[in-house]
XYZ file of C-alpha atoms in Angstrom:
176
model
C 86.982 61.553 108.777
C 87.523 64.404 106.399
C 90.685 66.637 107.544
C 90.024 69.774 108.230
C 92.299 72.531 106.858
C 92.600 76.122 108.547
C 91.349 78.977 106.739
C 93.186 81.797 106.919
C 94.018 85.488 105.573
C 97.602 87.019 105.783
C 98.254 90.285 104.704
C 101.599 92.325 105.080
C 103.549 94.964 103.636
C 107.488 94.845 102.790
C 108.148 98.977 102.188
C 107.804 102.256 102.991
C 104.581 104.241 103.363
C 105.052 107.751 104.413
C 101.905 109.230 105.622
C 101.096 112.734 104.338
C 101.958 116.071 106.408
C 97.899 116.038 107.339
C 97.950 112.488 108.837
C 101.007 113.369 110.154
C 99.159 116.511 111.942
C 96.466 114.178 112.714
C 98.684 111.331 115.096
C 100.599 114.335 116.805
C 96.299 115.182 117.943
C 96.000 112.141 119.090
C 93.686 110.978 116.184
C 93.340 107.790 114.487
C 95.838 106.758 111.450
C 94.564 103.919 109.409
C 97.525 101.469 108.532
C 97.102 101.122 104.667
C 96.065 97.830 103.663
C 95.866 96.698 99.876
C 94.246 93.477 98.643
C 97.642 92.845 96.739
C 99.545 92.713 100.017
C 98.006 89.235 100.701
C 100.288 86.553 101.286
C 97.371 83.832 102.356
C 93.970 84.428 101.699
C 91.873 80.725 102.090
C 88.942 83.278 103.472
C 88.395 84.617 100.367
C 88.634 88.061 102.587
C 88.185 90.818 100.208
C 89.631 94.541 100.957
C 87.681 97.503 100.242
C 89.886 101.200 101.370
C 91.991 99.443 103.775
C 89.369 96.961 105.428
C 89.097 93.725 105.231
C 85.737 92.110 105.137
C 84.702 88.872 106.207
C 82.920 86.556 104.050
C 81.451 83.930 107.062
C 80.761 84.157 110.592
C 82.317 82.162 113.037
C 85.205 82.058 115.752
C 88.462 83.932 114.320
C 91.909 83.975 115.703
C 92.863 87.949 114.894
C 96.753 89.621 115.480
C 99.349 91.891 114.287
C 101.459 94.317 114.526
C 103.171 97.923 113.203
C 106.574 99.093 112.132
C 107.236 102.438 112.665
C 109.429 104.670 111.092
C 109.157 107.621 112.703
C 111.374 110.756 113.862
C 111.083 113.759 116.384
C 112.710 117.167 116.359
C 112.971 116.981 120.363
C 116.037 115.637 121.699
C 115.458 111.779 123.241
C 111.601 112.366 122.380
C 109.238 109.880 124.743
C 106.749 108.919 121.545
C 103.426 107.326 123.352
C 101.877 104.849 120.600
C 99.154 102.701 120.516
C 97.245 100.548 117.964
C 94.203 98.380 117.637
C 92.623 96.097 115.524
C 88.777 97.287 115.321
C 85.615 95.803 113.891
C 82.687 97.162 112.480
C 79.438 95.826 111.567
C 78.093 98.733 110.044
C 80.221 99.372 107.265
C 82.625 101.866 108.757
C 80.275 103.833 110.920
C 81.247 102.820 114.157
C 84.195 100.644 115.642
C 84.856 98.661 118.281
C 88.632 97.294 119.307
C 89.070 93.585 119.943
C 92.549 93.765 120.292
C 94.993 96.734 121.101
C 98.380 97.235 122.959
C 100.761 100.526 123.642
C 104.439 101.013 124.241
C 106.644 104.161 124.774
C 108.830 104.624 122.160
C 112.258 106.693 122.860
C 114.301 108.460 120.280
C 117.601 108.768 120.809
C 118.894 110.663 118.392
C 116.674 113.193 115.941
C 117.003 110.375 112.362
C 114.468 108.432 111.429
C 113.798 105.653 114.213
C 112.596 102.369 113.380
C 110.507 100.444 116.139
C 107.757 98.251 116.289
C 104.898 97.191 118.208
C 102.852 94.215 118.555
C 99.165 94.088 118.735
C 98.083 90.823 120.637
C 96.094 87.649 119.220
C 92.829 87.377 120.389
C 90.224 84.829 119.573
C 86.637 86.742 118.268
C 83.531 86.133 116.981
C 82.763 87.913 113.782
C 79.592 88.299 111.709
C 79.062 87.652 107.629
C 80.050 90.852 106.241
C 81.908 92.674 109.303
C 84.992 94.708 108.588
C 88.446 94.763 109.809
C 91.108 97.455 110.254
C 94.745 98.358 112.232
C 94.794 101.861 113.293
C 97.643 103.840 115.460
C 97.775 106.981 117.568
C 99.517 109.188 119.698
C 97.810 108.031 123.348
C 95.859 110.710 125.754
C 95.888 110.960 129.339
C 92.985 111.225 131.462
C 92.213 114.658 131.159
C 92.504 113.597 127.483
C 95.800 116.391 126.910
C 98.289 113.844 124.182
C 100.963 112.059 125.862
C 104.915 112.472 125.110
C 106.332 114.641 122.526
C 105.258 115.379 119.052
C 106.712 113.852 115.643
C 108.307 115.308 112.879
C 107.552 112.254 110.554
C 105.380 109.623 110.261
C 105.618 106.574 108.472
C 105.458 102.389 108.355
C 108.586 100.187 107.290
C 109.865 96.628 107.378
C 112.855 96.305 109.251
C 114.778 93.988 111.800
C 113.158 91.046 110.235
C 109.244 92.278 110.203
C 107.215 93.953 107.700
C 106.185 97.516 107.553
C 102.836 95.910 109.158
C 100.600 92.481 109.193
C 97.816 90.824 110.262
C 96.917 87.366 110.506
C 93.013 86.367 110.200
C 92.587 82.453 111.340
C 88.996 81.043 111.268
C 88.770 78.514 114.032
């Protein structure tokens, strides 16, 4: 028999992106930050994934094995600020228009001290279909409660880094 290799897409990024004062406005809504992925950032791409303002499309359908996670680097001018963080991978089939999460975890992050914090969170592996053509992304955002008021305290700044031995953020595509 022929061995079969894995196919597989790995991208990550090793330093600082500081999102701008509007996205920063945007997580402290609540609202959706897109983690800023670059086709340059890939470290294995057997897919053949391609990445098109920070999604990554797949080329064939089929069962995937999908993960990742985010580094923060954030800060807060509130003293021993509770930050409330979540992030998901989505997928959309129609370019963009609409998203659905197939993966998605969030922690409580808190600040000791008002500097820049660095702390990370994992978003779990989960095994997916996906279509020809379907699009990937990591997003983040400040979590709501269920009268839909934002959770914990605002930040002051808002960005992604590597640190204590992960990158600023990954994700791991692994066609099954």
């Amino acid at each position: 028999p022929t061995p079969h290799f894995a196919e597989a897409a790995y991208y990550m990024l090793k330093n600082l992106h500081t999102y701008s004062t509007s996205d920063l406005a945007d997580y402290n809504l609540g609202n959706k930050i897109i983690v800023p992925i670059q086709s340059n950032e890939a470290v294995v791409n057997s897919l053949a994934t391609t990445v098109l303002n920070n999604n990554i499309k797949i080329n064939d359908a089929g069962y995937y094995f999908v993960g990742g996670a985010v580094n923060f680097f954030i800060s807060s001018k509130t003293a021993e600020a509770k930050i409330h963080v979540a992030s998901n991978i989505e997928v959309s089939s129609d370019n963009g228009t609409t998203w659905r999460a197939i993966s998605g975890s969030k922690t409580l992050f808190v600040l000791y001290w008002n500097g820049l914090m660095n702390n990370s969170l994992l978003v779990p592996s989960v095994l997916t279909k996906l279509n020809k053509n379907e699009i990937i992304r990591v997003v983040f955002y400040r979590t709501k409660d269920s009268t839909n008021l934002v959770q914990g305290d605002p930040l002051s700044s808002l960005g992604i880094t590597n640190g204590y031995g992960s990158p600023s953020y990954s994700i791991s595509i692994s066609k099954l």
